[in-house]
Structure formats: structure tokens, C-alpha cells
């Protein structure tokens, strides 16, 4: 009879994997009782190893220590990258935990997301859980889709001030050198003009949770919600808020936290971006 092994943290069964460097344990899949890594994940990691090989020494399934196993460890004289190709769902807390551990060990995390995340990133709430920040690209995500011989870099993500609409730019990346040398222009997104009276009436007919929240608060404070939102500047904002940016002045008056949890972006960056957006409202109230 073969030996059975169990995770000391969650007590679920795990499988012993004899890797190239040293053996390690991996959880079974919940549904199929097979190894949780999909064929898309395996193929994507092999492709990423070839993508990085001209510039880095690359190891797949690298065991860093008892806390950390990297999808790929890529290093050269300048960079030490912890490369994660994330295809399966992952919580914000788990992303934040792993991201912090890499940084604590002087590794630079490089998150690359798979096809399921690519589809879901069209929704702001999911985007916030996987987006990173760069001074060159703004808020961005790297994707690797099956059957494609390049990475998709979606960058300069911004959001409408009064709806769920997202704006971004996209480049196809075929090499690490191209990624480093990519020149991008600052975003200048044109947003449609809005009739605030009509917008307000539509919200009353089909109210969102955030509209109800702020409408009730304005009623209690004897404010007019419409008078606040109609002064919103016609400019896109950063994708970092728990609600539409047109409600930011109300959140400030109510002394409520406006930023969502964005696990791959530091609190310092979030605060700096929020200050930039807040300045767009200056002298309007």
C-alpha cells in the first residue's frame, strides 16, 4: 500500500512530487483528486521559461524554502524574479501574503495571469484583485493566453467616474527586452458627456447598492446627492475605489475609506493616486 501524506495546515491529502531540485508536496484537486495544476498552467510555465531564457537563468518549480515554491525562478546579474503564472482563482489575502513573502526575501514578484483572469478582468472588482502598478505603465496586468506566442500587457487602466466602464491600452510582448524597452504615452481617454439629471433618475429607477448608501447618507445630512455628483469632472480616474469616483467628495465628507483592497499595490501608491484624483475635484465644491 502506498504511503498517504497530509498537509499540516489544512489536513487535506497531498501528493509527493519528485522534482528536479528536490521532492515537494502538492495538494490534490478538489473535484478530480488529480494534481491541481492544469494543462494550461503547465504549458504556460514552459512557454514562460523559453520567453525568459535569453536573458535569465530559469528554473521551473523552484523550491525556495519551506514557505515558498516558485512557478519559475529567473535571475541574472540585475534581477531576481519570482515568476507566478496564476491560472486558478486566488483570494486577495493569499495574493497579498505571497507577494509580501517574495519581497521579504528580496525577490521581485512578477505576476502573470491566465485566461480565466483575462476574461474576469473586464470587471473592476476582479481587476482590483490582480492589478499591479508601474510608474511607466500605471495600473497594469500581464496575461498569457493559450495558443498565443506572446504576453498581453494591459496597462494604464482607468475607470469612468460614474459607471463600471474600464479603459485601458494593450501591447503584445514577444520578448523580455521588448517589455523593458516598451515606450508608452500617458493615457488620454475621452469619456462620453453625461446628463446628470437623467443619470440620477436612472439610478432612482434601478438603484445600485452604492447609490442607496449615499442617497441615505445625504438624506440624513440634508445634502443633495445630485448637487454633489453633477460637479464630477469629466475625467477618468484610477481603478482603486470601492465605489464610483463621483461619490468621492461624499466619502471625504463622511470620513469613510474610499480605497478598495488592491493586494499587489502598496498603500503608499494607492494614497498617492487617490490624491491625484482628489485634486481633479479641487475648487469644484
Coordinates of C-alpha atoms in Angstrom, one line a residue:
X1 CA 0.0 0.0 0.0
X2 CA 1.3 3.4 -0.9
X3 CA 2.0 6.0 1.8
X4 CA -0.5 8.8 2.3
X5 CA 0.6 12.3 3.2
X6 CA -1.5 15.2 4.6
X7 CA -1.0 19.0 4.7
X8 CA 0.0 20.0 8.3
X9 CA -2.1 23.2 7.9
X10 CA -5.3 22.2 6.3
X11 CA -5.1 18.4 6.8
X12 CA -6.1 17.7 3.2
X13 CA -4.3 14.9 1.3
X14 CA -1.2 15.9 -0.7
X15 CA 0.9 14.1 -3.3
X16 CA 4.7 13.7 -3.1
X17 CA 6.3 15.2 -6.3
X18 CA 9.9 14.3 -7.1
X19 CA 11.1 17.5 -8.8
X20 CA 14.4 18.2 -10.5
X21 CA 15.8 20.1 -7.5
X22 CA 14.2 18.3 -4.5
X23 CA 10.9 16.5 -3.7
X24 CA 8.0 18.6 -2.6
X25 CA 4.3 18.1 -1.7
X26 CA 1.3 19.4 -3.7
X27 CA -2.4 19.4 -2.9
X28 CA -4.8 17.3 -4.9
X29 CA -7.6 18.9 -6.9
X30 CA -10.9 19.3 -5.0
X31 CA -13.0 17.9 -7.9
X32 CA -10.9 15.3 -9.7
X33 CA -8.5 14.2 -7.0
X34 CA -5.7 14.8 -9.6
X35 CA -2.8 17.2 -9.4
X36 CA -4.3 20.7 -9.2
X37 CA -2.1 22.1 -11.9
X38 CA -4.0 22.3 -15.3
X39 CA -2.5 21.6 -18.7
X40 CA -2.8 25.3 -19.5
X41 CA -0.8 26.1 -16.4
X42 CA 1.9 23.6 -17.3
X43 CA 2.2 24.7 -20.9
X44 CA 2.2 28.3 -19.9
X45 CA 5.1 27.8 -17.4
X46 CA 7.2 26.0 -20.1
X47 CA 6.5 28.9 -22.5
X48 CA 7.5 31.5 -19.9
X49 CA 10.7 29.6 -19.3
X50 CA 11.6 29.9 -23.0
X51 CA 10.4 33.5 -23.0
X52 CA 12.8 34.4 -20.2
X53 CA 15.7 32.1 -21.1
X54 CA 17.6 34.5 -23.5
X55 CA 18.0 37.0 -20.5
X56 CA 17.9 34.8 -17.4
X57 CA 18.9 31.6 -15.8
X58 CA 15.5 30.0 -15.3
X59 CA 14.3 27.1 -13.0
X60 CA 10.8 25.7 -13.1
X61 CA 9.1 24.6 -9.9
X62 CA 11.9 26.1 -7.8
X63 CA 11.8 25.2 -4.1
X64 CA 13.0 28.4 -2.3
X65 CA 12.3 27.2 1.2
X66 CA 9.6 25.5 3.3
X67 CA 7.3 28.6 2.8
X68 CA 7.8 29.2 -0.9
X69 CA 7.7 27.2 -4.1
X70 CA 8.1 29.4 -7.2
X71 CA 6.5 28.6 -10.6
X72 CA 9.7 30.0 -12.1
X73 CA 12.8 31.5 -10.6
X74 CA 14.6 33.7 -13.1
X75 CA 17.8 35.5 -12.2
X76 CA 20.7 37.4 -13.8
X77 CA 23.2 40.0 -12.6
X78 CA 20.5 42.5 -12.1
X79 CA 17.2 40.8 -11.5
X80 CA 15.9 38.0 -9.2
X81 CA 12.4 37.3 -10.3
X82 CA 9.7 35.2 -8.6
X83 CA 7.5 34.5 -11.6
X84 CA 4.0 33.3 -10.9
X85 CA 1.7 32.1 -13.7
X86 CA -1.7 32.3 -12.0
X87 CA -4.5 30.4 -13.8
X88 CA -6.7 29.3 -10.9
X89 CA -8.8 31.5 -8.7
X90 CA -6.9 33.1 -5.7
X91 CA -8.1 35.3 -2.9
X92 CA -6.8 38.8 -2.3
X93 CA -5.4 37.7 1.1
X94 CA -3.4 34.9 -0.4
X95 CA -2.1 37.1 -3.2
X96 CA -1.0 39.7 -0.6
X97 CA 0.6 37.0 1.5
X98 CA 2.7 35.5 -1.3
X99 CA 3.6 38.9 -2.7
X100 CA 4.8 40.1 0.7
X101 CA 6.9 36.9 1.2
X102 CA 8.6 37.3 -2.1
X103 CA 9.5 40.9 -1.3
X104 CA 10.7 40.0 2.2
X105 CA 13.2 37.5 0.6
X106 CA 14.5 40.2 -1.8
X107 CA 12.7 38.6 -4.8
X108 CA 10.9 40.8 -7.3
X109 CA 7.4 39.3 -7.9
X110 CA 6.3 39.0 -11.5
X111 CA 2.6 38.0 -11.7
X112 CA 1.3 36.7 -15.0
X113 CA -2.4 35.7 -15.2
X114 CA -4.2 33.1 -17.3
X115 CA -7.3 33.1 -19.5
X116 CA -9.9 33.0 -16.7
X117 CA -8.5 36.1 -15.1
X118 CA -8.2 37.7 -18.5
X119 CA -12.0 37.4 -19.0
X120 CA -12.8 38.4 -15.5
X121 CA -10.5 41.5 -15.5
X122 CA -13.2 43.3 -17.6
X123 CA -14.9 43.8 -14.2
X124 CA -13.5 46.4 -11.8
X125 CA -13.8 44.2 -8.7
X126 CA -11.8 41.4 -10.2
X127 CA -9.3 43.8 -11.8
X128 CA -8.5 45.3 -8.4
X129 CA -7.6 41.8 -7.0
X130 CA -4.9 41.2 -9.7
X131 CA -3.7 44.6 -10.9
X132 CA -0.1 45.9 -10.3
X133 CA 1.4 49.3 -10.6
X134 CA 4.4 50.7 -12.5
X135 CA 5.5 54.3 -12.9
X136 CA 5.8 53.7 -16.7
X137 CA 2.6 51.6 -17.2
X138 CA 0.4 52.9 -14.5
X139 CA -2.0 50.2 -13.3
X140 CA -1.3 47.1 -15.4
X141 CA -1.7 43.3 -15.7
X142 CA 0.3 40.8 -17.7
X143 CA -1.6 37.9 -19.3
X144 CA -0.6 34.7 -21.0
X145 CA -3.3 33.1 -23.0
X146 CA -3.2 29.6 -24.5
X147 CA -2.1 29.2 -28.2
X148 CA -0.6 32.7 -28.2
X149 CA 3.2 33.2 -28.6
X150 CA 3.3 36.5 -26.7
X151 CA 2.2 38.1 -23.5
X152 CA -0.6 40.6 -23.4
X153 CA 0.3 43.7 -21.4
X154 CA -2.9 45.7 -20.4
X155 CA -1.8 49.0 -19.0
X156 CA -2.9 52.5 -18.0
X157 CA -6.1 51.0 -16.5
X158 CA -8.6 53.8 -15.6
X159 CA -12.3 53.8 -14.8
X160 CA -15.3 56.0 -15.6
X161 CA -16.2 58.4 -12.8
X162 CA -19.9 57.4 -12.9
X163 CA -20.2 53.8 -14.1
X164 CA -18.4 50.4 -14.2
X165 CA -16.7 51.1 -17.5
X166 CA -13.0 50.4 -17.7
X167 CA -10.4 52.0 -20.0
X168 CA -7.0 50.5 -20.9
X169 CA -4.4 50.1 -23.5
X170 CA -2.8 46.9 -24.7
X171 CA 0.5 45.8 -26.2
X172 CA 1.7 42.3 -27.3
X173 CA 5.1 41.4 -25.9
X174 CA 7.3 38.8 -27.6
X175 CA 10.5 39.2 -25.5
X176 CA 11.8 40.4 -22.2
X177 CA 13.8 43.1 -24.0
X178 CA 10.7 44.4 -25.7
X179 CA 8.9 44.5 -22.3
X180 CA 11.7 46.6 -20.7
X181 CA 12.1 49.0 -23.6
X182 CA 8.4 49.5 -24.3
X183 CA 7.6 53.2 -24.6
X184 CA 4.0 54.2 -23.7
X185 CA 2.3 57.5 -23.8
X186 CA 0.2 59.0 -20.9
X187 CA -3.4 58.0 -21.2
X188 CA -5.9 60.5 -22.6
X189 CA -9.2 58.7 -22.6
X190 CA -12.3 60.6 -24.0
X191 CA -15.4 59.8 -21.9
X192 CA -18.9 60.5 -23.1
X193 CA -20.8 63.5 -21.9
X194 CA -23.4 62.9 -19.3
X195 CA -26.8 64.3 -18.5
X196 CA -26.6 64.2 -14.7
X197 CA -30.3 64.7 -14.2
X198 CA -31.0 61.7 -16.4
X199 CA -28.3 59.7 -14.7
X200 CA -29.8 60.5 -11.3
X201 CA -33.3 59.5 -12.5
X202 CA -32.0 56.2 -13.9
X203 CA -30.3 55.5 -10.5
X204 CA -33.6 56.1 -8.8
X205 CA -35.3 53.6 -11.0
X206 CA -32.7 50.9 -10.8
X207 CA -30.6 51.8 -7.8
X208 CA -27.2 50.3 -7.1
X209 CA -26.1 49.5 -3.6
X210 CA -23.7 52.4 -3.5
X211 CA -26.4 54.8 -4.8
X212 CA -28.7 53.7 -2.0
X213 CA -25.9 54.1 0.6
X214 CA -25.1 57.6 -0.4
X215 CA -28.6 58.7 -1.0
X216 CA -29.5 57.7 2.5
X217 CA -26.4 59.4 3.9
X218 CA -27.3 62.6 2.0
X219 CA -30.8 62.5 3.3
X220 CA -29.6 62.2 6.9
X221 CA -27.2 65.1 6.4
X222 CA -29.7 67.2 4.5
X223 CA -27.5 67.3 1.4
X224 CA -28.5 66.9 -2.2
X225 CA -26.7 63.9 -3.8
X226 CA -27.4 65.3 -7.3
X227 CA -25.7 68.6 -6.4
X228 CA -22.6 66.6 -5.4
X229 CA -22.3 64.2 -8.3
X230 CA -23.1 66.7 -11.1
X231 CA -19.9 68.6 -10.2
X232 CA -17.8 65.5 -11.0
X233 CA -15.1 66.4 -13.6
X234 CA -15.4 64.6 -16.9
X235 CA -12.2 62.7 -16.5
X236 CA -11.2 59.1 -15.9
X237 CA -9.9 58.1 -12.5
X238 CA -7.7 55.3 -11.1
X239 CA -9.3 51.9 -10.6
X240 CA -8.7 51.8 -6.9
X241 CA -12.1 52.7 -5.3
X242 CA -14.8 50.8 -3.5
X243 CA -17.4 52.8 -5.3
X244 CA -17.7 55.1 -8.4
X245 CA -15.4 58.1 -8.2
X246 CA -18.3 60.6 -8.5
X247 CA -19.0 59.7 -4.8
X248 CA -15.5 60.6 -3.6
X249 CA -16.4 64.0 -2.2
X250 CA -19.2 62.4 -0.2
X251 CA -16.8 59.8 1.2
X252 CA -14.5 62.6 2.2
X253 CA -17.2 64.5 4.0
X254 CA -18.4 61.2 5.6
X255 CA -14.8 60.4 6.6
X256 CA -15.1 57.0 5.0
X257 CA -12.3 55.0 3.5
X258 CA -12.7 55.2 -0.3
X259 CA -10.0 52.8 -1.5
X260 CA -10.6 49.2 -2.2
X261 CA -8.1 46.4 -1.2
X262 CA -5.6 46.1 -4.0
X263 CA -3.2 43.4 -2.8
X264 CA -0.4 43.9 -5.4
X265 CA -0.1 47.6 -5.0
X266 CA 1.4 49.3 -1.9
X267 CA -0.7 51.6 0.3
X268 CA 1.7 54.4 -0.4
X269 CA 1.0 54.2 -4.2
X270 CA -2.8 53.9 -3.6
X271 CA -2.7 57.1 -1.4
X272 CA -0.6 59.0 -4.0
X273 CA -3.1 58.1 -6.8
X274 CA -6.1 59.0 -4.6
X275 CA -4.5 62.4 -4.0
X276 CA -4.1 62.9 -7.8
X277 CA -7.8 62.1 -8.3
X278 CA -8.9 64.2 -5.4
X279 CA -7.1 67.2 -7.0
X280 CA -9.4 66.8 -10.0
X281 CA -12.3 67.9 -7.7
X282 CA -10.5 70.9 -6.2
X283 CA -12.3 74.2 -6.4
X284 CA -15.5 72.4 -7.5
X285 CA -17.1 72.4 -4.1

